[in-house]
Short mmCIF file of the C-alpha atoms (twelve columns), coordinates in Angstrom:
data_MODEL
# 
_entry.id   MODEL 
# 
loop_
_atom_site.group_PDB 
_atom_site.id 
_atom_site.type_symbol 
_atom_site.label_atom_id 
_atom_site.label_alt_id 
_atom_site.label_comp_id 
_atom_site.label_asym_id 
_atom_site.label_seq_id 
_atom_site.Cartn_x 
_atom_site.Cartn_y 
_atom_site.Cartn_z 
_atom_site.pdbx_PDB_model_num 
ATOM 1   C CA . UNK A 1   26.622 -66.862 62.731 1 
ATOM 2   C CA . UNK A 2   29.195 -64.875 60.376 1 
ATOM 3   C CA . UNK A 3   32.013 -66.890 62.072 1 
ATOM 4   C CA . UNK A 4   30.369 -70.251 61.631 1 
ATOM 5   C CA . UNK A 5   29.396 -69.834 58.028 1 
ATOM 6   C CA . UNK A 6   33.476 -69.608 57.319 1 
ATOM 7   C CA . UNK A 7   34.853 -72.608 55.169 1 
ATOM 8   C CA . UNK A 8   31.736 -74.315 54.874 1 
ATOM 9   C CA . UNK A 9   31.169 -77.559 52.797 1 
ATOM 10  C CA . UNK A 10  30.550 -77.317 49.010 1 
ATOM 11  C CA . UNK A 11  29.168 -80.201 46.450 1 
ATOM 12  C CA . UNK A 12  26.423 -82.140 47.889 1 
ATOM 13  C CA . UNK A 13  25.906 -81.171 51.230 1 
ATOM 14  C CA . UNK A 14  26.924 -77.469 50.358 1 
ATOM 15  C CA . UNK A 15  24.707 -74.700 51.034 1 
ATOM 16  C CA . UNK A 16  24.235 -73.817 47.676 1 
ATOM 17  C CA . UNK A 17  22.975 -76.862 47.252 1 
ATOM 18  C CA . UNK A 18  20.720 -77.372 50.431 1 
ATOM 19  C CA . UNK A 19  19.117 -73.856 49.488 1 
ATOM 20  C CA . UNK A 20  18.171 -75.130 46.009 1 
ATOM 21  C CA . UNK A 21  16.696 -78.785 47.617 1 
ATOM 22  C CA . UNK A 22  14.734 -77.162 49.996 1 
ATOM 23  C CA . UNK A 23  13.675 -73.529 48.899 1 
ATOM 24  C CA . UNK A 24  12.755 -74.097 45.103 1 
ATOM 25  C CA . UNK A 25  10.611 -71.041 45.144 1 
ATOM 26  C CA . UNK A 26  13.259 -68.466 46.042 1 
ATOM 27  C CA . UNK A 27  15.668 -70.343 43.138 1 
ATOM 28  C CA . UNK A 28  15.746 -68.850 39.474 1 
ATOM 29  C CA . UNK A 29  18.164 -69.825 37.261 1 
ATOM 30  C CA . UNK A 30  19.468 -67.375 34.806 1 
ATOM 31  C CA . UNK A 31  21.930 -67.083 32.165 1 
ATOM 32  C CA . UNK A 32  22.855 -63.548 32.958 1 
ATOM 33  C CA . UNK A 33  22.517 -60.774 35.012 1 
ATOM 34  C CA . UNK A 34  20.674 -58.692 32.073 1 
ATOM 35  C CA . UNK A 35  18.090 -61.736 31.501 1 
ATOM 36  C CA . UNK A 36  17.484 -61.391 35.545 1 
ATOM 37  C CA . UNK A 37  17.413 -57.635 35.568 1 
ATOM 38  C CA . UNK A 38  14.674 -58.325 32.857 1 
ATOM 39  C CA . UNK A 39  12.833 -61.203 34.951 1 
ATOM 40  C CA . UNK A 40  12.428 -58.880 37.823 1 
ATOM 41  C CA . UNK A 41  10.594 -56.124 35.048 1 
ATOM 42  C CA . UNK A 42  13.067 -53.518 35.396 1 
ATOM 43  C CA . UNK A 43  15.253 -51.736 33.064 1 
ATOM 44  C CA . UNK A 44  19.084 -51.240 32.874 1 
ATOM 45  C CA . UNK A 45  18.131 -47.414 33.873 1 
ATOM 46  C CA . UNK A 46  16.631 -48.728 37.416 1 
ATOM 47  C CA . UNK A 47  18.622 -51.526 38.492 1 
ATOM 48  C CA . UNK A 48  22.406 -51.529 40.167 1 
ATOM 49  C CA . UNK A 49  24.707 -54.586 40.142 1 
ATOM 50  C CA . UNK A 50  26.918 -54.716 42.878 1 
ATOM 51  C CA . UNK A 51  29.987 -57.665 41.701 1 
ATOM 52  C CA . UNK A 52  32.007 -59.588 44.708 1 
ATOM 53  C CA . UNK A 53  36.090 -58.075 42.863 1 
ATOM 54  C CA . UNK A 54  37.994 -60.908 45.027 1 
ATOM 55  C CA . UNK A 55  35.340 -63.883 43.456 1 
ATOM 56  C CA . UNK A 56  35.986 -62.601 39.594 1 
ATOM 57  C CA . UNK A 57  39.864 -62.396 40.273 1 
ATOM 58  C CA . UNK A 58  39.694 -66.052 40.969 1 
ATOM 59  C CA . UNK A 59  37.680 -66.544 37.793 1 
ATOM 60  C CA . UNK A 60  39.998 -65.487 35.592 1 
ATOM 61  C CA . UNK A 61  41.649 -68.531 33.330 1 
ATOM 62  C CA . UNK A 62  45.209 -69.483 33.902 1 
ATOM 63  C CA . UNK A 63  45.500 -68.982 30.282 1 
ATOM 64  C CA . UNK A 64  45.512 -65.321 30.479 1 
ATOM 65  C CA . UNK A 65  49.275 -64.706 31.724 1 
ATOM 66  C CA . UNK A 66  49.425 -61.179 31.184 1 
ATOM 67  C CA . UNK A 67  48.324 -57.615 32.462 1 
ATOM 68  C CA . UNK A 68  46.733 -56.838 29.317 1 
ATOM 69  C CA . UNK A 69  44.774 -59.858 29.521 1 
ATOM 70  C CA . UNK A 70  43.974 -59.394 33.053 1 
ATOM 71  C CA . UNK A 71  42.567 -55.750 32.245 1 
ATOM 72  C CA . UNK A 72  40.895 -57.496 29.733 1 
ATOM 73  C CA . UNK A 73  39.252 -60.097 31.064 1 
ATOM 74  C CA . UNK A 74  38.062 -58.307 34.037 1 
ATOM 75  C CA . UNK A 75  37.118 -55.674 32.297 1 
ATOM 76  C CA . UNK A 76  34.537 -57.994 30.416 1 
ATOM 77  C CA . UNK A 77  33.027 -59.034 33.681 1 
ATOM 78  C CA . UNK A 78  32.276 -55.237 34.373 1 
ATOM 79  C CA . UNK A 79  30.528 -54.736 31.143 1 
ATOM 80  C CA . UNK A 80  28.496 -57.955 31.899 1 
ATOM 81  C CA . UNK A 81  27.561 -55.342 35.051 1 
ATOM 82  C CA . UNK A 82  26.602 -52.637 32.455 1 
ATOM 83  C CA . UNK A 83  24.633 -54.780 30.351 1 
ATOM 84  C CA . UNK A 84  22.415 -55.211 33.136 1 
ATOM 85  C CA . UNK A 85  22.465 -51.967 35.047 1 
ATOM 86  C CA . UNK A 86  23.151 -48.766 34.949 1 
ATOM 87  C CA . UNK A 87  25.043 -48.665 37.886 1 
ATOM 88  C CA . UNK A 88  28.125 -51.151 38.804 1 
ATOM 89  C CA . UNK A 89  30.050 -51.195 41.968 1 
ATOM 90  C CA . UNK A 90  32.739 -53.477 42.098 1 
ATOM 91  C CA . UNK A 91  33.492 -54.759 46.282 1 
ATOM 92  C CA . UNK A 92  37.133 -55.700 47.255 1 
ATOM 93  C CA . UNK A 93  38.497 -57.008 50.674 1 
ATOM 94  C CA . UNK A 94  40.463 -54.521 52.826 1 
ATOM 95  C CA . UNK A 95  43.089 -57.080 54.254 1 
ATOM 96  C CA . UNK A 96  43.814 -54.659 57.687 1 
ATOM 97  C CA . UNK A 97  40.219 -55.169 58.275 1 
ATOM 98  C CA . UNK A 98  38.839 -58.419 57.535 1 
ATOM 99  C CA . UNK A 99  36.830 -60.255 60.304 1 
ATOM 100 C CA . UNK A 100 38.880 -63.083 62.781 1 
ATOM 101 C CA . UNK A 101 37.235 -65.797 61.281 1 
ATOM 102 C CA . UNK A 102 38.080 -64.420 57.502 1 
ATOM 103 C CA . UNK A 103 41.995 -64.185 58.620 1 
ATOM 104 C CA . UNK A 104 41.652 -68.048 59.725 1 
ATOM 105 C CA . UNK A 105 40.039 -69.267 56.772 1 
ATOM 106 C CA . UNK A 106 42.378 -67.492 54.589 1 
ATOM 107 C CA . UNK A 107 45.390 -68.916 56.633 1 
ATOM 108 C CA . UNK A 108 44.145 -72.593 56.222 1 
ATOM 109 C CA . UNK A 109 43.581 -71.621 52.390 1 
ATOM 110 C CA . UNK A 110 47.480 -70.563 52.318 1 
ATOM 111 C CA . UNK A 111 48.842 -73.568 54.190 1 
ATOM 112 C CA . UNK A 112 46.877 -75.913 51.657 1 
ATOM 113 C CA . UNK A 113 48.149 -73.551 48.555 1 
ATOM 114 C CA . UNK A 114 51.581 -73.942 49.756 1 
ATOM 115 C CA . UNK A 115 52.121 -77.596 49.575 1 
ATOM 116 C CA . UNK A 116 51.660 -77.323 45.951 1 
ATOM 117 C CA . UNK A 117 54.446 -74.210 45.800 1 
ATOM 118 C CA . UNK A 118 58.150 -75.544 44.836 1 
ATOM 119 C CA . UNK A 119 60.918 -74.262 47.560 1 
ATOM 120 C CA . UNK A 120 62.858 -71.544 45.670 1 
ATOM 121 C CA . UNK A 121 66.111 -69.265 46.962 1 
ATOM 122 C CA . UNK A 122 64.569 -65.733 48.082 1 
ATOM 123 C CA . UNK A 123 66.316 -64.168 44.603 1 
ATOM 124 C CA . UNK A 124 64.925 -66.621 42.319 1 
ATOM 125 C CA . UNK A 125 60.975 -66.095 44.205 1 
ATOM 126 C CA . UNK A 126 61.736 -62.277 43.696 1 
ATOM 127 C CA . UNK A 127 62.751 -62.553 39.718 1 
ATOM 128 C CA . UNK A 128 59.558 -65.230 39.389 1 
ATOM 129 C CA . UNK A 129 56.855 -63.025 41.234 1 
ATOM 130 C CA . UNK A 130 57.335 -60.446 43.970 1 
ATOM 131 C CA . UNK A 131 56.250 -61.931 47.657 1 
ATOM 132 C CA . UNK A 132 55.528 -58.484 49.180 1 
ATOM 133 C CA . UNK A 133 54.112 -54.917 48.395 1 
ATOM 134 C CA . UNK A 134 56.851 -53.188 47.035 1 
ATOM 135 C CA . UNK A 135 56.993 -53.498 43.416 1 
ATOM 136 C CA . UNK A 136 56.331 -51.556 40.283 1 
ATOM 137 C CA . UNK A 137 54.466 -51.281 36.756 1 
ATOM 138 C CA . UNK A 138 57.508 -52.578 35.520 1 
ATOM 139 C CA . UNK A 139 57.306 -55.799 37.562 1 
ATOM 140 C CA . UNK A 140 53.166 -55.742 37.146 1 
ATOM 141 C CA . UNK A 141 53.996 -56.090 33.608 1 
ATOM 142 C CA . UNK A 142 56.412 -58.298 33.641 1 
ATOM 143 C CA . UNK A 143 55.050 -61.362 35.516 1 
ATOM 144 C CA . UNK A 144 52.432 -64.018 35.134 1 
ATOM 145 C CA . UNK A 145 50.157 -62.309 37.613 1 
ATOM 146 C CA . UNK A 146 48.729 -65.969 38.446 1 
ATOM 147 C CA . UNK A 147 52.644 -66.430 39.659 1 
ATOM 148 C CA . UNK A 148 52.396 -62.681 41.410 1 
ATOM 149 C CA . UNK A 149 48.684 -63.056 42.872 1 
ATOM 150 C CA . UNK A 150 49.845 -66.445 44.944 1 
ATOM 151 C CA . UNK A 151 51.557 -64.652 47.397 1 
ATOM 152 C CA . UNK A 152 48.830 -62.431 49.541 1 
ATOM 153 C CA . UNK A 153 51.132 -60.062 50.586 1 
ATOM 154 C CA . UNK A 154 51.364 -58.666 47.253 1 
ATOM 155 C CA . UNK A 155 47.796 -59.197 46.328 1 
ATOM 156 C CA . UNK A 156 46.615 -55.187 47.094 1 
ATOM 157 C CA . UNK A 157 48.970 -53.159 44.701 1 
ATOM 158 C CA . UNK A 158 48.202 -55.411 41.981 1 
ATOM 159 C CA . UNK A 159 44.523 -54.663 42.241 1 
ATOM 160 C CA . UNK A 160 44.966 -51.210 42.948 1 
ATOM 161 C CA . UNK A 161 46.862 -51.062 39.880 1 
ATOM 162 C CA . UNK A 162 44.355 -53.396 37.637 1 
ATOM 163 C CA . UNK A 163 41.443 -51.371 38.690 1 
ATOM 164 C CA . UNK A 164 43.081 -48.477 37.741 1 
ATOM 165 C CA . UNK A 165 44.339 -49.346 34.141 1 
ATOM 166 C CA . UNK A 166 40.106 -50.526 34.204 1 
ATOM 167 C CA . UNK A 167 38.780 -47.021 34.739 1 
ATOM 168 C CA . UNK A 168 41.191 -45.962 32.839 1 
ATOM 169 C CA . UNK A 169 39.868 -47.727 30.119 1 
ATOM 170 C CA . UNK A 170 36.379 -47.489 30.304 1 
ATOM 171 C CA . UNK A 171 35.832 -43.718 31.791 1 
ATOM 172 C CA . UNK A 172 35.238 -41.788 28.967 1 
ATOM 173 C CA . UNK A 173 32.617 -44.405 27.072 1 
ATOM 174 C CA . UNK A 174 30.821 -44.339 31.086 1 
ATOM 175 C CA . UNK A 175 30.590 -40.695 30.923 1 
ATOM 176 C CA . UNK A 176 28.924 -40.439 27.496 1 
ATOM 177 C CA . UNK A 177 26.749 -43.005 28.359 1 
ATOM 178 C CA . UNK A 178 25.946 -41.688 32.108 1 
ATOM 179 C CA . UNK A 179 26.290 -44.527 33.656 1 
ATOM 180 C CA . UNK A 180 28.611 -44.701 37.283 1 
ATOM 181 C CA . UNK A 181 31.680 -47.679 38.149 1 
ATOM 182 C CA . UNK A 182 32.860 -47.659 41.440 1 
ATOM 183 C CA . UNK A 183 35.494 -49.567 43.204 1 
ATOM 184 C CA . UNK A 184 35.100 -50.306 46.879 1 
ATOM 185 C CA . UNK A 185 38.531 -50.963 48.641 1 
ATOM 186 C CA . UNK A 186 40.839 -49.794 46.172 1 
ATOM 187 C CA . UNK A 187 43.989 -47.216 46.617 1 
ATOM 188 C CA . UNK A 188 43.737 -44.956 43.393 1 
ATOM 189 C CA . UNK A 189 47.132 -44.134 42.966 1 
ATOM 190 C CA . UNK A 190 47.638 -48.102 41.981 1 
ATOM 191 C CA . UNK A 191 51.622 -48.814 41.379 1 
ATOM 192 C CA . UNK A 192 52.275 -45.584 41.943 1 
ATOM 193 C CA . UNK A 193 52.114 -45.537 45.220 1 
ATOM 194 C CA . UNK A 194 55.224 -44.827 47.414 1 
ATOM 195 C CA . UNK A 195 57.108 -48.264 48.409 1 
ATOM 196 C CA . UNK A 196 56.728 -48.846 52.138 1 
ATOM 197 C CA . UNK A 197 53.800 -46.037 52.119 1 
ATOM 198 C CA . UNK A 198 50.548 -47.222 53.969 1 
ATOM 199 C CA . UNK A 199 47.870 -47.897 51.260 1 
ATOM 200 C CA . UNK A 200 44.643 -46.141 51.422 1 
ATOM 201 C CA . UNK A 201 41.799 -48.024 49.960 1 
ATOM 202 C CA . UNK A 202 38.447 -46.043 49.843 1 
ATOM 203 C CA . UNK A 203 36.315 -45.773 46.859 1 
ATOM 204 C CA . UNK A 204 37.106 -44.880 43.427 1 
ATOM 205 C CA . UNK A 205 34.754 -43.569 41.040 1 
ATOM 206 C CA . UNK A 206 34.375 -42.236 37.650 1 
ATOM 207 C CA . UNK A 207 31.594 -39.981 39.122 1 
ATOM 208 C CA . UNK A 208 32.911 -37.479 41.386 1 
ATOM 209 C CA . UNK A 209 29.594 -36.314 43.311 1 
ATOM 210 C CA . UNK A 210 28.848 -40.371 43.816 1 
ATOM 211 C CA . UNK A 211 32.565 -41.077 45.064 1 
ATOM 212 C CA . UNK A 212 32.614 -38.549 47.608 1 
ATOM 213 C CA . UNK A 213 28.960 -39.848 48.699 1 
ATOM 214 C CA . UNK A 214 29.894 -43.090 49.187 1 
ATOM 215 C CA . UNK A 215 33.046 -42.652 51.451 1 
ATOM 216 C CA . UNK A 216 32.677 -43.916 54.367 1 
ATOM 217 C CA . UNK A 217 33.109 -41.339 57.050 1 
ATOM 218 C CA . UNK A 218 35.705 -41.688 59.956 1 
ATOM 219 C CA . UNK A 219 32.653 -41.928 62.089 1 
ATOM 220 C CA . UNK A 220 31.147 -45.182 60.213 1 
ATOM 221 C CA . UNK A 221 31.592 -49.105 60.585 1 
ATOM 222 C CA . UNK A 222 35.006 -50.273 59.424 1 
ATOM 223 C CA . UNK A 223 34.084 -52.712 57.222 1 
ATOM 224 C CA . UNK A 224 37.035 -54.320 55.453 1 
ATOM 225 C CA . UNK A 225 35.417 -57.748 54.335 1 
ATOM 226 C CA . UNK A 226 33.566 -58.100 50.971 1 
ATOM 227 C CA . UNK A 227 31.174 -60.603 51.965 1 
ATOM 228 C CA . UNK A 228 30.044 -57.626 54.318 1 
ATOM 229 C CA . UNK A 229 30.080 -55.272 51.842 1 
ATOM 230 C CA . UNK A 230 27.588 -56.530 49.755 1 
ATOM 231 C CA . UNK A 231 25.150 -55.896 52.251 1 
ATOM 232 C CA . UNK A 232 26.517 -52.233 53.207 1 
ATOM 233 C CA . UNK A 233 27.093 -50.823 49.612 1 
ATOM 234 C CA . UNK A 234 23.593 -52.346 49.039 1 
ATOM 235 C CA . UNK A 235 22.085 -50.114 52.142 1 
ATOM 236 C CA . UNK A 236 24.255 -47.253 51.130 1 
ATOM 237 C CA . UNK A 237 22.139 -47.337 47.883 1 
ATOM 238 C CA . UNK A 238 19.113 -47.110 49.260 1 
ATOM 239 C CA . UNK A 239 19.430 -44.087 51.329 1 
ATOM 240 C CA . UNK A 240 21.003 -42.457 49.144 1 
ATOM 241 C CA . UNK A 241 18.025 -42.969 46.741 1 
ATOM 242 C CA . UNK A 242 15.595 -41.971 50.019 1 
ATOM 243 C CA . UNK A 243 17.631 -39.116 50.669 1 
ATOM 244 C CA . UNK A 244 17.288 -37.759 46.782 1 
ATOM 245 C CA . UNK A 245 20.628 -37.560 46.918 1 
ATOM 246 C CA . UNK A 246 21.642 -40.347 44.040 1 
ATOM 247 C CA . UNK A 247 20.507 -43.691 42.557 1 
ATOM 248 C CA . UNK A 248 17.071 -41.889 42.254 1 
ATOM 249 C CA . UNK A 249 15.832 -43.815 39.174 1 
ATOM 250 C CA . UNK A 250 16.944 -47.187 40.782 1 
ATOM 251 C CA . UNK A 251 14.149 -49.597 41.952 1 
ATOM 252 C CA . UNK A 252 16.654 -52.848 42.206 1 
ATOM 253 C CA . UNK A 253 20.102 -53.766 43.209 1 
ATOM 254 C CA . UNK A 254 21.870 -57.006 42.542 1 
ATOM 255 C CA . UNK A 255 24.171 -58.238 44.155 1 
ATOM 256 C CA . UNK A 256 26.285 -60.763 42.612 1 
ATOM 257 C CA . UNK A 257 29.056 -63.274 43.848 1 
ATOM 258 C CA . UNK A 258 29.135 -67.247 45.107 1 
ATOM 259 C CA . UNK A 259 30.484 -67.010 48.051 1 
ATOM 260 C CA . UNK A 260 28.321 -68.635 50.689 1 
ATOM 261 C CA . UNK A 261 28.688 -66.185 53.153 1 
ATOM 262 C CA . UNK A 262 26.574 -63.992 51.090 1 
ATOM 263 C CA . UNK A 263 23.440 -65.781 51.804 1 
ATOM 264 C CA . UNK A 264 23.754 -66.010 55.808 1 
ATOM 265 C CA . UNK A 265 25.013 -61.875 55.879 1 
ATOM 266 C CA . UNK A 266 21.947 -61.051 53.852 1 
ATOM 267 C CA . UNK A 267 19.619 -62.675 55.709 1 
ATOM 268 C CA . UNK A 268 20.553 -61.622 58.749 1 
ATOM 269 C CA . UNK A 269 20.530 -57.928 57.238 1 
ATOM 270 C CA . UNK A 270 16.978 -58.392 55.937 1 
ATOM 271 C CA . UNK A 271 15.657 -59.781 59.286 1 
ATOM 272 C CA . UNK A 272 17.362 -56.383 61.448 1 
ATOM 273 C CA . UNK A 273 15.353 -54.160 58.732 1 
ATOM 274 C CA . UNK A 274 12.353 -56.083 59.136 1 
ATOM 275 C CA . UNK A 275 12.822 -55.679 62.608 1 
ATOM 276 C CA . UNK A 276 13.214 -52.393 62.517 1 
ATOM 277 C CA . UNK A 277 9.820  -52.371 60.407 1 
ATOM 278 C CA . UNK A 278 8.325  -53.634 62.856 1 
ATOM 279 C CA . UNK A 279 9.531  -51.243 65.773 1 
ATOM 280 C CA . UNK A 280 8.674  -48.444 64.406 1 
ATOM 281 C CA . UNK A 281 4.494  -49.471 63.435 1 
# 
């Protein structure tokens, strides 16, 4: 079901739109996550907001042509989180591990963004934007990332690197205010990591105790697609809160993207736990 839901229609006959046609009671519009947080009749203290990282990249306007923008900018759609919730976990792919049907979909995405791509000599593409992983601050700083985000391969570091320069930013207010931001699928060491060195995405966290919590063990599901871990990060939550280990205050998590997938993945997860409901009466 995961496979077929990959590159489906939008507008009209999108899913989106068949879900608000034809299940009106489910549908709330909202203008922001706080004002739904506050629909449901919880508080910032009790509710989580778990944010799709890949869909906000793409949100960012092409008028913002700069790292400091880009910190910026994204960093604004994390506080949107902490309006909302005391708790935010931020999701991002982990390109080694993204399902078949992900790798096709994002294939067909690059063939289409390429015919819009001038031909260039391979040392005038390297001064415009780098096409691969090894590059530095230096080169973070000094290009459009729109120009350095079109080229997948170099897609990771950048992130690793934004996220970081995020944290980085926002720690110290987070720990007065004791609230948590974690990034799922990001290598902490961001351009400073080795050229040609194997990144190592895992979570980050300005909360020790809930970074080492949330790891995934070696033992665990490799899950390397966002879309998937929506649904996972929003488990994780929950035991953790059963267990009394974290989250204990937390009686609602939201998670937040528009990817289409979403809906299908969560269903499906909602009908195995209802299953498992079931079982065990």
């Amino acid at each position: 079901c995961i496979r077929k839901t990959m590159g489906l229609a939008s507008g009209p006959h999108g899913v989106k739109t068949f879900c608000k046609a034809n299940f009106t009671d489910a549908i709330r519009d909202f203008f922001s996550i706080a004002e739904a947080v506050r629909a449901s009749g919880h508080s910032a203290e009790q509710a989580v907001v778990i944010l799709d990282g890949n869909v906000l990249m793409n949100l960012i306007p092409t008028a913002v042509t700069d790292f400091d923008g880009y910190t910026r900018v994204f960093g604004g759609f994390i506080k949107q989180g902490f309006d909302a919730a005391a708790h935010v976990v931020v999701v991002f792919d982990e390109p080694q591990l993204v399902t078949r049907a992900k790798v096709e979909e994002q294939q067909k995405r690059d063939a289409q963004r390429k015919k819009t791509v001038p031909t260039m000599s391979a040392d005038v593409q390297q001064a415009f934007a780098p096409k691969n992983d090894d590059y530095d601050i230096q080169v973070v700083n000094r290009c459009n990332p729109h120009d350095l985000l079109a080229n997948r391969a170099a897609r990771p570091r950048f992130y690793d690197c934004l996220m970081k320069s995020i944290m980085k930013v926002m720690c110290e207010e987070l720990d007065r205010a004791k609230k948590t931001l974690t990034f799922d699928g990001i290598d902490c060491r961001g351009a400073s990591r080795p050229h040609g060195e194997m990144r190592e995405p895992s979570m980050f966290s300005n909360n020790e105790k809930l970074e080492k919590l949330m790891e995934r063990g070696a033992d665990a599901p490799q899950i390397g697609e966002g879309d998937l871990k929506l649904t996972d990060i929003s488990s994780m939550i929950q035991e953790l809160r059963n267990d009394g280990k974290f989250f204990l205050q937390t009686e609602i998590v939201f998670v937040c993207t528009i990817d289409t997938d979403s809906i299908a993945i969560e269903l499906m997860n909602q009908s195995v736990k209802l299953a498992a409901a079931r079982a065990s009466d």
